[in-house]
């Protein structure tokens, strides 16, 4: 089986908040008639530049066409040479490699008639506990809006939430107080996510202020790549500390500095299922736990994370992939399913990732390119609507 063609399709999917995220659907054809699909998820992130989709397709074809999709390690090595790690959280080269790697896994598993989970080692679990994100408060009037989100999501089975914090601590505190008073033990706050907005000393001060409320961990409480700062924070707090993995050099430094307790591992940020499995294995060797992170993918990208998570022995904490619940639509006929706050790993009825593209929906949201328009930096950071200031 050889790769015979590749297609990239850009779609612009609005979130429930009104913010529009652009994704790239990947299709890799083989000469036996099978097609593997993947997702380059959520290009609507900093840094504030776009990519040429036609040029990207030409480059990727030069790497992939004529190759065996089973040569995943070799192809990932070539992809890494063309789209290298840069030690930046939202590095778009990682997004590109992730979409290709997922499609390769889908294609190979389909050819064998098995699921991706079986292809990468087998399932340890059939469902993954996940949390719903509460986006960062900028103004006090957003507190009631976010409490309404908790109320509505709790009614649909989501009882665990991740709170982005650090921009308006008065509002963060008011929200946590509202959760405690209204919901009590029915709702769990998984984490305070600082998203690298504050230096470690400021994050520590904010954590102490909010520690009167219950939460399980703290995420990204230092500026990017401040490994010593993360270590100092960790040594001065009682909470487990989590950080995303966006390069192997960065992960190595966090292990060396003993900076964290939990590695937040997501294929989108490290460059695919192949790289994510390596990162999870490194965490296991270092005696660290992990959770599956997210940039809020659609169902194809979320399915890839579900298959990955189902196979990990050190997935010990609540994970983040609830992306399909945040968008007004999807691009598959059979979106991933959630049940009582768990992401269900796609079944074995359909091999590969277990996803089937819906071209009526794809054509509805299809756009020509990844260009930005007039989206502001604040909108990119806080995932807010262009009409909300």
PDB file of N, CA, C and O in Angstrom, residues 312-378:
ATOM      1  N   UNK A 312      -3.156   4.768  27.321  1.00  0.00           N
ATOM      2  CA  UNK A 312      -2.094   5.236  28.207  1.00  0.00           C
ATOM      3  C   UNK A 312      -2.251   4.682  29.618  1.00  0.00           C
ATOM      4  O   UNK A 312      -3.318   4.780  30.216  1.00  0.00           O
ATOM      5  N   UNK A 313      -1.150   4.170  30.159  1.00  0.00           N
ATOM      6  CA  UNK A 313      -1.196   3.597  31.508  1.00  0.00           C
ATOM      7  C   UNK A 313      -1.094   4.663  32.591  1.00  0.00           C
ATOM      8  O   UNK A 313      -1.472   4.413  33.744  1.00  0.00           O
ATOM      9  N   UNK A 314      -0.562   5.839  32.269  1.00  0.00           N
ATOM     10  CA  UNK A 314      -0.374   6.886  33.278  1.00  0.00           C
ATOM     11  C   UNK A 314      -1.283   8.088  33.060  1.00  0.00           C
ATOM     12  O   UNK A 314      -0.959   9.212  33.441  1.00  0.00           O
ATOM     13  N   UNK A 315      -2.448   7.845  32.458  1.00  0.00           N
ATOM     14  CA  UNK A 315      -3.474   8.881  32.333  1.00  0.00           C
ATOM     15  C   UNK A 315      -4.277   8.877  33.637  1.00  0.00           C
ATOM     16  O   UNK A 315      -5.278   8.176  33.771  1.00  0.00           O
ATOM     17  N   UNK A 316      -3.819   9.656  34.604  1.00  0.00           N
ATOM     18  CA  UNK A 316      -4.327   9.563  35.977  1.00  0.00           C
ATOM     19  C   UNK A 316      -5.198  10.746  36.400  1.00  0.00           C
ATOM     20  O   UNK A 316      -5.683  10.754  37.541  1.00  0.00           O
ATOM     21  N   UNK A 317      -5.353  11.729  35.532  1.00  0.00           N
ATOM     22  CA  UNK A 317      -6.104  12.925  35.906  1.00  0.00           C
ATOM     23  C   UNK A 317      -7.168  13.232  34.860  1.00  0.00           C
ATOM     24  O   UNK A 317      -7.074  12.801  33.702  1.00  0.00           O
ATOM     25  N   UNK A 318      -8.158  13.999  35.267  1.00  0.00           N
ATOM     26  CA  UNK A 318      -9.222  14.425  34.361  1.00  0.00           C
ATOM     27  C   UNK A 318      -8.627  15.181  33.181  1.00  0.00           C
ATOM     28  O   UNK A 318      -7.767  16.049  33.345  1.00  0.00           O
ATOM     29  N   UNK A 319      -9.095  14.868  31.982  1.00  0.00           N
ATOM     30  CA  UNK A 319      -8.560  15.447  30.758  1.00  0.00           C
ATOM     31  C   UNK A 319      -9.468  16.550  30.223  1.00  0.00           C
ATOM     32  O   UNK A 319     -10.515  16.856  30.803  1.00  0.00           O
ATOM     33  N   UNK A 320      -9.062  17.137  29.094  1.00  0.00           N
ATOM     34  CA  UNK A 320      -9.680  18.383  28.627  1.00  0.00           C
ATOM     35  C   UNK A 320     -10.500  18.321  27.338  1.00  0.00           C
ATOM     36  O   UNK A 320     -11.183  19.302  27.025  1.00  0.00           O
ATOM     37  N   UNK A 321     -10.451  17.253  26.542  1.00  0.00           N
ATOM     38  CA  UNK A 321     -11.064  17.324  25.201  1.00  0.00           C
ATOM     39  C   UNK A 321     -12.592  17.346  25.202  1.00  0.00           C
ATOM     40  O   UNK A 321     -13.253  16.325  25.163  1.00  0.00           O
ATOM     41  N   UNK A 322     -13.146  18.548  25.206  1.00  0.00           N
ATOM     42  CA  UNK A 322     -14.594  18.722  25.060  1.00  0.00           C
ATOM     43  C   UNK A 322     -14.914  19.633  23.873  1.00  0.00           C
ATOM     44  O   UNK A 322     -16.000  20.200  23.789  1.00  0.00           O
ATOM     45  N   UNK A 323     -13.968  19.762  22.952  1.00  0.00           N
ATOM     46  CA  UNK A 323     -14.123  20.669  21.829  1.00  0.00           C
ATOM     47  C   UNK A 323     -15.435  20.564  21.078  1.00  0.00           C
ATOM     48  O   UNK A 323     -16.089  21.586  20.811  1.00  0.00           O
ATOM     49  N   UNK A 324     -15.882  19.358  20.688  1.00  0.00           N
ATOM     50  CA  UNK A 324     -17.126  19.270  19.927  1.00  0.00           C
ATOM     51  C   UNK A 324     -18.336  19.858  20.639  1.00  0.00           C
ATOM     52  O   UNK A 324     -19.320  20.225  19.983  1.00  0.00           O
ATOM     53  N   UNK A 325     -18.272  19.984  21.967  1.00  0.00           N
ATOM     54  CA  UNK A 325     -19.371  20.588  22.719  1.00  0.00           C
ATOM     55  C   UNK A 325     -19.332  22.116  22.661  1.00  0.00           C
ATOM     56  O   UNK A 325     -20.309  22.771  23.061  1.00  0.00           O
ATOM     57  N   UNK A 326     -18.226  22.678  22.163  1.00  0.00           N
ATOM     58  CA  UNK A 326     -18.058  24.132  22.150  1.00  0.00           C
ATOM     59  C   UNK A 326     -18.429  24.764  20.811  1.00  0.00           C
ATOM     60  O   UNK A 326     -18.501  25.987  20.707  1.00  0.00           O
ATOM     61  N   UNK A 327     -18.638  23.935  19.771  1.00  0.00           N
ATOM     62  CA  UNK A 327     -18.900  24.464  18.435  1.00  0.00           C
ATOM     63  C   UNK A 327     -20.377  24.319  18.063  1.00  0.00           C
ATOM     64  O   UNK A 327     -21.081  23.458  18.602  1.00  0.00           O
ATOM     65  N   UNK A 328     -20.808  25.119  17.115  1.00  0.00           N
ATOM     66  CA  UNK A 328     -22.204  25.060  16.689  1.00  0.00           C
ATOM     67  C   UNK A 328     -22.437  23.914  15.710  1.00  0.00           C
ATOM     68  O   UNK A 328     -23.593  23.581  15.417  1.00  0.00           O
ATOM     69  N   UNK A 329     -21.377  23.313  15.180  1.00  0.00           N
ATOM     70  CA  UNK A 329     -21.509  22.218  14.227  1.00  0.00           C
ATOM     71  C   UNK A 329     -20.291  21.322  14.251  1.00  0.00           C
ATOM     72  O   UNK A 329     -19.406  21.462  15.101  1.00  0.00           O
ATOM     73  N   UNK A 330     -20.239  20.389  13.311  1.00  0.00           N
ATOM     74  CA  UNK A 330     -19.110  19.467  13.198  1.00  0.00           C
ATOM     75  C   UNK A 330     -18.972  19.075  11.737  1.00  0.00           C
ATOM     76  O   UNK A 330     -19.778  19.509  10.895  1.00  0.00           O
ATOM     77  N   UNK A 331     -18.001  18.224  11.426  1.00  0.00           N
ATOM     78  CA  UNK A 331     -17.741  17.896  10.023  1.00  0.00           C
ATOM     79  C   UNK A 331     -17.777  16.381   9.792  1.00  0.00           C
ATOM     80  O   UNK A 331     -17.273  15.909   8.773  1.00  0.00           O
ATOM     81  N   UNK A 332     -18.402  15.651  10.729  1.00  0.00           N
ATOM     82  CA  UNK A 332     -18.531  14.202  10.575  1.00  0.00           C
ATOM     83  C   UNK A 332     -19.988  13.792  10.750  1.00  0.00           C
ATOM     84  O   UNK A 332     -20.795  14.511  11.345  1.00  0.00           O
ATOM     85  N   UNK A 333     -20.312  12.614  10.209  1.00  0.00           N
ATOM     86  CA  UNK A 333     -21.679  12.097  10.322  1.00  0.00           C
ATOM     87  C   UNK A 333     -21.971  11.554  11.719  1.00  0.00           C
ATOM     88  O   UNK A 333     -23.139  11.467  12.107  1.00  0.00           O
ATOM     89  N   UNK A 334     -20.922  11.171  12.435  1.00  0.00           N
ATOM     90  CA  UNK A 334     -21.086  10.524  13.734  1.00  0.00           C
ATOM     91  C   UNK A 334     -20.155  11.170  14.758  1.00  0.00           C
ATOM     92  O   UNK A 334     -19.118  10.607  15.104  1.00  0.00           O
ATOM     93  N   UNK A 335     -20.488  12.370  15.250  1.00  0.00           N
ATOM     94  CA  UNK A 335     -19.603  13.056  16.198  1.00  0.00           C
ATOM     95  C   UNK A 335     -19.304  12.202  17.426  1.00  0.00           C
ATOM     96  O   UNK A 335     -20.065  11.293  17.787  1.00  0.00           O
ATOM     97  N   UNK A 336     -18.162  12.499  18.060  1.00  0.00           N
ATOM     98  CA  UNK A 336     -17.814  11.806  19.293  1.00  0.00           C
ATOM     99  C   UNK A 336     -18.908  12.046  20.332  1.00  0.00           C
ATOM    100  O   UNK A 336     -19.612  13.054  20.297  1.00  0.00           O
ATOM    101  N   UNK A 337     -19.028  11.108  21.261  1.00  0.00           N
ATOM    102  CA  UNK A 337     -20.104  11.152  22.237  1.00  0.00           C
ATOM    103  C   UNK A 337     -19.561  11.357  23.652  1.00  0.00           C
ATOM    104  O   UNK A 337     -18.475  10.867  23.992  1.00  0.00           O
ATOM    105  N   UNK A 338     -20.350  12.081  24.455  1.00  0.00           N
ATOM    106  CA  UNK A 338     -20.042  12.297  25.865  1.00  0.00           C
ATOM    107  C   UNK A 338     -21.182  11.719  26.702  1.00  0.00           C
ATOM    108  O   UNK A 338     -22.349  11.802  26.316  1.00  0.00           O
ATOM    109  N   UNK A 339     -20.823  11.147  27.849  1.00  0.00           N
ATOM    110  CA  UNK A 339     -21.822  10.536  28.724  1.00  0.00           C
ATOM    111  C   UNK A 339     -21.430  10.750  30.171  1.00  0.00           C
ATOM    112  O   UNK A 339     -20.370  10.283  30.602  1.00  0.00           O
ATOM    113  N   UNK A 340     -22.248  11.483  30.896  1.00  0.00           N
ATOM    114  CA  UNK A 340     -22.013  11.724  32.328  1.00  0.00           C
ATOM    115  C   UNK A 340     -20.607  12.259  32.611  1.00  0.00           C
ATOM    116  O   UNK A 340     -19.949  11.840  33.565  1.00  0.00           O
ATOM    117  N   UNK A 341     -20.174  13.191  31.757  1.00  0.00           N
ATOM    118  CA  UNK A 341     -18.879  13.820  31.968  1.00  0.00           C
ATOM    119  C   UNK A 341     -17.697  13.020  31.469  1.00  0.00           C
ATOM    120  O   UNK A 341     -16.545  13.343  31.797  1.00  0.00           O
ATOM    121  N   UNK A 342     -17.942  11.995  30.671  1.00  0.00           N
ATOM    122  CA  UNK A 342     -16.872  11.178  30.092  1.00  0.00           C
ATOM    123  C   UNK A 342     -16.905  11.281  28.570  1.00  0.00           C
ATOM    124  O   UNK A 342     -17.984  11.322  27.955  1.00  0.00           O
ATOM    125  N   UNK A 343     -15.721  11.315  27.958  1.00  0.00           N
ATOM    126  CA  UNK A 343     -15.579  11.170  26.516  1.00  0.00           C
ATOM    127  C   UNK A 343     -15.524   9.679  26.210  1.00  0.00           C
ATOM    128  O   UNK A 343     -14.650   8.967  26.719  1.00  0.00           O
ATOM    129  N   UNK A 344     -16.445   9.203  25.380  1.00  0.00           N
ATOM    130  CA  UNK A 344     -16.473   7.792  25.015  1.00  0.00           C
ATOM    131  C   UNK A 344     -15.499   7.555  23.862  1.00  0.00           C
ATOM    132  O   UNK A 344     -15.526   8.276  22.854  1.00  0.00           O
ATOM    133  N   UNK A 345     -14.651   6.559  24.002  1.00  0.00           N
ATOM    134  CA  UNK A 345     -13.728   6.210  22.927  1.00  0.00           C
ATOM    135  C   UNK A 345     -14.548   5.605  21.786  1.00  0.00           C
ATOM    136  O   UNK A 345     -15.380   4.719  22.026  1.00  0.00           O
ATOM    137  N   UNK A 346     -14.388   6.106  20.547  1.00  0.00           N
ATOM    138  CA  UNK A 346     -15.180   5.558  19.444  1.00  0.00           C
ATOM    139  C   UNK A 346     -15.081   4.041  19.380  1.00  0.00           C
ATOM    140  O   UNK A 346     -14.011   3.456  19.591  1.00  0.00           O
ATOM    141  N   UNK A 347     -16.210   3.406  19.096  1.00  0.00           N
ATOM    142  CA  UNK A 347     -16.272   1.951  19.082  1.00  0.00           C
ATOM    143  C   UNK A 347     -15.548   1.338  17.900  1.00  0.00           C
ATOM    144  O   UNK A 347     -14.916   2.030  17.097  1.00  0.00           O
ATOM    145  N   UNK A 348     -15.699   0.050  17.775  1.00  0.00           N
ATOM    146  CA  UNK A 348     -14.984  -0.700  16.748  1.00  0.00           C
ATOM    147  C   UNK A 348     -15.824  -0.915  15.490  1.00  0.00           C
ATOM    148  O   UNK A 348     -15.388  -1.612  14.567  1.00  0.00           O
ATOM    149  N   UNK A 349     -17.029  -0.317  15.451  1.00  0.00           N
ATOM    150  CA  UNK A 349     -17.893  -0.517  14.287  1.00  0.00           C
ATOM    151  C   UNK A 349     -17.237  -0.007  13.014  1.00  0.00           C
ATOM    152  O   UNK A 349     -17.326  -0.630  11.946  1.00  0.00           O
ATOM    153  N   UNK A 350     -16.597   1.165  13.101  1.00  0.00           N
ATOM    154  CA  UNK A 350     -15.833   1.719  11.982  1.00  0.00           C
ATOM    155  C   UNK A 350     -14.355   1.639  12.336  1.00  0.00           C
ATOM    156  O   UNK A 350     -13.952   2.089  13.413  1.00  0.00           O
ATOM    157  N   UNK A 351     -13.509   1.052  11.471  1.00  0.00           N
ATOM    158  CA  UNK A 351     -12.071   0.971  11.782  1.00  0.00           C
ATOM    159  C   UNK A 351     -11.410   2.336  11.738  1.00  0.00           C
ATOM    160  O   UNK A 351     -12.017   3.335  11.341  1.00  0.00           O
ATOM    161  N   UNK A 352     -10.168   2.377  12.131  1.00  0.00           N
ATOM    162  CA  UNK A 352      -9.425   3.633  12.161  1.00  0.00           C
ATOM    163  C   UNK A 352      -9.856   4.491  13.328  1.00  0.00           C
ATOM    164  O   UNK A 352     -10.054   4.013  14.444  1.00  0.00           O
ATOM    165  N   UNK A 353     -10.009   5.783  13.081  1.00  0.00           N
ATOM    166  CA  UNK A 353     -10.479   6.702  14.121  1.00  0.00           C
ATOM    167  C   UNK A 353     -11.966   6.534  14.415  1.00  0.00           C
ATOM    168  O   UNK A 353     -12.465   7.052  15.415  1.00  0.00           O
ATOM    169  N   UNK A 354     -12.677   5.849  13.525  1.00  0.00           N
ATOM    170  CA  UNK A 354     -14.111   5.654  13.728  1.00  0.00           C
ATOM    171  C   UNK A 354     -14.950   6.834  13.310  1.00  0.00           C
ATOM    172  O   UNK A 354     -16.099   6.970  13.729  1.00  0.00           O
ATOM    173  N   UNK A 355     -14.400   7.695  12.449  1.00  0.00           N
ATOM    174  CA  UNK A 355     -15.090   8.903  11.999  1.00  0.00           C
ATOM    175  C   UNK A 355     -15.344   8.841  10.493  1.00  0.00           C
ATOM    176  O   UNK A 355     -14.516   8.343   9.728  1.00  0.00           O
ATOM    177  N   UNK A 356     -16.491   9.376  10.075  1.00  0.00           N
ATOM    178  CA  UNK A 356     -16.850   9.459   8.661  1.00  0.00           C
ATOM    179  C   UNK A 356     -17.192  10.904   8.314  1.00  0.00           C
ATOM    180  O   UNK A 356     -18.084  11.500   8.927  1.00  0.00           O
ATOM    181  N   UNK A 357     -16.505  11.469   7.353  1.00  0.00           N
ATOM    182  CA  UNK A 357     -16.705  12.874   6.998  1.00  0.00           C
ATOM    183  C   UNK A 357     -18.106  13.109   6.435  1.00  0.00           C
ATOM    184  O   UNK A 357     -18.659  12.266   5.728  1.00  0.00           O
ATOM    185  N   UNK A 358     -18.650  14.273   6.765  1.00  0.00           N
ATOM    186  CA  UNK A 358     -19.967  14.696   6.279  1.00  0.00           C
ATOM    187  C   UNK A 358     -19.751  15.877   5.341  1.00  0.00           C
ATOM    188  O   UNK A 358     -19.559  17.012   5.781  1.00  0.00           O
ATOM    189  N   UNK A 359     -19.827  15.631   4.047  1.00  0.00           N
ATOM    190  CA  UNK A 359     -19.471  16.673   3.088  1.00  0.00           C
ATOM    191  C   UNK A 359     -20.529  17.761   2.970  1.00  0.00           C
ATOM    192  O   UNK A 359     -20.222  18.882   2.557  1.00  0.00           O
ATOM    193  N   UNK A 360     -21.745  17.478   3.350  1.00  0.00           N
ATOM    194  CA  UNK A 360     -22.742  18.549   3.395  1.00  0.00           C
ATOM    195  C   UNK A 360     -22.338  19.587   4.432  1.00  0.00           C
ATOM    196  O   UNK A 360     -22.420  20.803   4.185  1.00  0.00           O
ATOM    197  N   UNK A 361     -21.887  19.135   5.594  1.00  0.00           N
ATOM    198  CA  UNK A 361     -21.453  20.050   6.636  1.00  0.00           C
ATOM    199  C   UNK A 361     -20.123  20.708   6.289  1.00  0.00           C
ATOM    200  O   UNK A 361     -19.921  21.905   6.548  1.00  0.00           O
ATOM    201  N   UNK A 362     -19.225  19.950   5.711  1.00  0.00           N
ATOM    202  CA  UNK A 362     -17.927  20.526   5.323  1.00  0.00           C
ATOM    203  C   UNK A 362     -18.133  21.665   4.322  1.00  0.00           C
ATOM    204  O   UNK A 362     -17.551  22.749   4.456  1.00  0.00           O
ATOM    205  N   UNK A 363     -18.960  21.437   3.327  1.00  0.00           N
ATOM    206  CA  UNK A 363     -19.193  22.478   2.324  1.00  0.00           C
ATOM    207  C   UNK A 363     -19.915  23.685   2.911  1.00  0.00           C
ATOM    208  O   UNK A 363     -19.738  24.817   2.444  1.00  0.00           O
ATOM    209  N   UNK A 364     -20.699  23.473   3.957  1.00  0.00           N
ATOM    210  CA  UNK A 364     -21.396  24.571   4.629  1.00  0.00           C
ATOM    211  C   UNK A 364     -20.404  25.519   5.296  1.00  0.00           C
ATOM    212  O   UNK A 364     -20.596  26.745   5.297  1.00  0.00           O
ATOM    213  N   UNK A 365     -19.334  24.973   5.863  1.00  0.00           N
ATOM    214  CA  UNK A 365     -18.382  25.777   6.620  1.00  0.00           C
ATOM    215  C   UNK A 365     -17.042  25.971   5.887  1.00  0.00           C
ATOM    216  O   UNK A 365     -16.116  26.549   6.438  1.00  0.00           O
ATOM    217  N   UNK A 366     -16.987  25.536   4.664  1.00  0.00           N
ATOM    218  CA  UNK A 366     -15.741  25.583   3.898  1.00  0.00           C
ATOM    219  C   UNK A 366     -15.354  27.018   3.549  1.00  0.00           C
ATOM    220  O   UNK A 366     -16.214  27.838   3.198  1.00  0.00           O
ATOM    221  N   UNK A 367     -14.052  27.305   3.648  1.00  0.00           N
ATOM    222  CA  UNK A 367     -13.504  28.608   3.251  1.00  0.00           C
ATOM    223  C   UNK A 367     -12.257  28.366   2.410  1.00  0.00           C
ATOM    224  O   UNK A 367     -11.761  27.243   2.309  1.00  0.00           O
ATOM    225  N   UNK A 368     -11.734  29.428   1.834  1.00  0.00           N
ATOM    226  CA  UNK A 368     -10.639  29.275   0.876  1.00  0.00           C
ATOM    227  C   UNK A 368      -9.255  29.209   1.522  1.00  0.00           C
ATOM    228  O   UNK A 368      -8.344  28.590   0.971  1.00  0.00           O
ATOM    229  N   UNK A 369      -9.087  29.872   2.667  1.00  0.00           N
ATOM    230  CA  UNK A 369      -7.726  29.983   3.191  1.00  0.00           C
ATOM    231  C   UNK A 369      -7.742  30.140   4.705  1.00  0.00           C
ATOM    232  O   UNK A 369      -8.793  30.132   5.340  1.00  0.00           O
ATOM    233  N   UNK A 370      -6.558  30.295   5.274  1.00  0.00           N
ATOM    234  CA  UNK A 370      -6.385  30.420   6.718  1.00  0.00           C
ATOM    235  C   UNK A 370      -6.151  31.865   7.160  1.00  0.00           C
ATOM    236  O   UNK A 370      -5.675  32.107   8.258  1.00  0.00           O
ATOM    237  N   UNK A 371      -6.496  32.829   6.299  1.00  0.00           N
ATOM    238  CA  UNK A 371      -6.223  34.220   6.620  1.00  0.00           C
ATOM    239  C   UNK A 371      -7.032  34.667   7.830  1.00  0.00           C
ATOM    240  O   UNK A 371      -8.072  34.099   8.162  1.00  0.00           O
ATOM    241  N   UNK A 372      -6.573  35.765   8.470  1.00  0.00           N
ATOM    242  CA  UNK A 372      -7.093  36.172   9.764  1.00  0.00           C
ATOM    243  C   UNK A 372      -8.212  37.198   9.723  1.00  0.00           C
ATOM    244  O   UNK A 372      -9.126  37.158  10.522  1.00  0.00           O
ATOM    245  N   UNK A 373      -8.122  38.164   8.838  1.00  0.00           N
ATOM    246  CA  UNK A 373      -9.037  39.292   8.936  1.00  0.00           C
ATOM    247  C   UNK A 373      -8.617  40.211  10.073  1.00  0.00           C
ATOM    248  O   UNK A 373      -7.429  40.390  10.349  1.00  0.00           O
ATOM    249  N   UNK A 374      -9.608  40.784  10.787  1.00  0.00           N
ATOM    250  CA  UNK A 374      -9.293  41.798  11.800  1.00  0.00           C
ATOM    251  C   UNK A 374      -9.410  41.263  13.229  1.00  0.00           C
ATOM    252  O   UNK A 374      -9.741  42.001  14.152  1.00  0.00           O
ATOM    253  N   UNK A 375      -9.128  39.985  13.439  1.00  0.00           N
ATOM    254  CA  UNK A 375      -9.185  39.407  14.785  1.00  0.00           C
ATOM    255  C   UNK A 375      -8.072  40.016  15.632  1.00  0.00           C
ATOM    256  O   UNK A 375      -6.918  40.082  15.223  1.00  0.00           O
ATOM    257  N   UNK A 376      -8.410  40.439  16.846  1.00  0.00           N
ATOM    258  CA  UNK A 376      -7.435  41.089  17.720  1.00  0.00           C
ATOM    259  C   UNK A 376      -6.705  40.080  18.586  1.00  0.00           C
ATOM    260  O   UNK A 376      -7.134  38.938  18.753  1.00  0.00           O
ATOM    261  N   UNK A 377      -5.585  40.514  19.147  1.00  0.00           N
ATOM    262  CA  UNK A 377      -4.793  39.660  20.024  1.00  0.00           C
ATOM    263  C   UNK A 377      -5.614  39.227  21.230  1.00  0.00           C
ATOM    264  O   UNK A 377      -5.573  38.069  21.652  1.00  0.00           O
ATOM    265  N   UNK A 378      -6.387  40.138  21.814  1.00  0.00           N
ATOM    266  CA  UNK A 378      -7.196  39.799  22.992  1.00  0.00           C
ATOM    267  C   UNK A 378      -8.240  38.737  22.657  1.00  0.00           C
ATOM    268  O   UNK A 378      -8.516  37.851  23.469  1.00  0.00           O
TER     269      UNK A 378
END
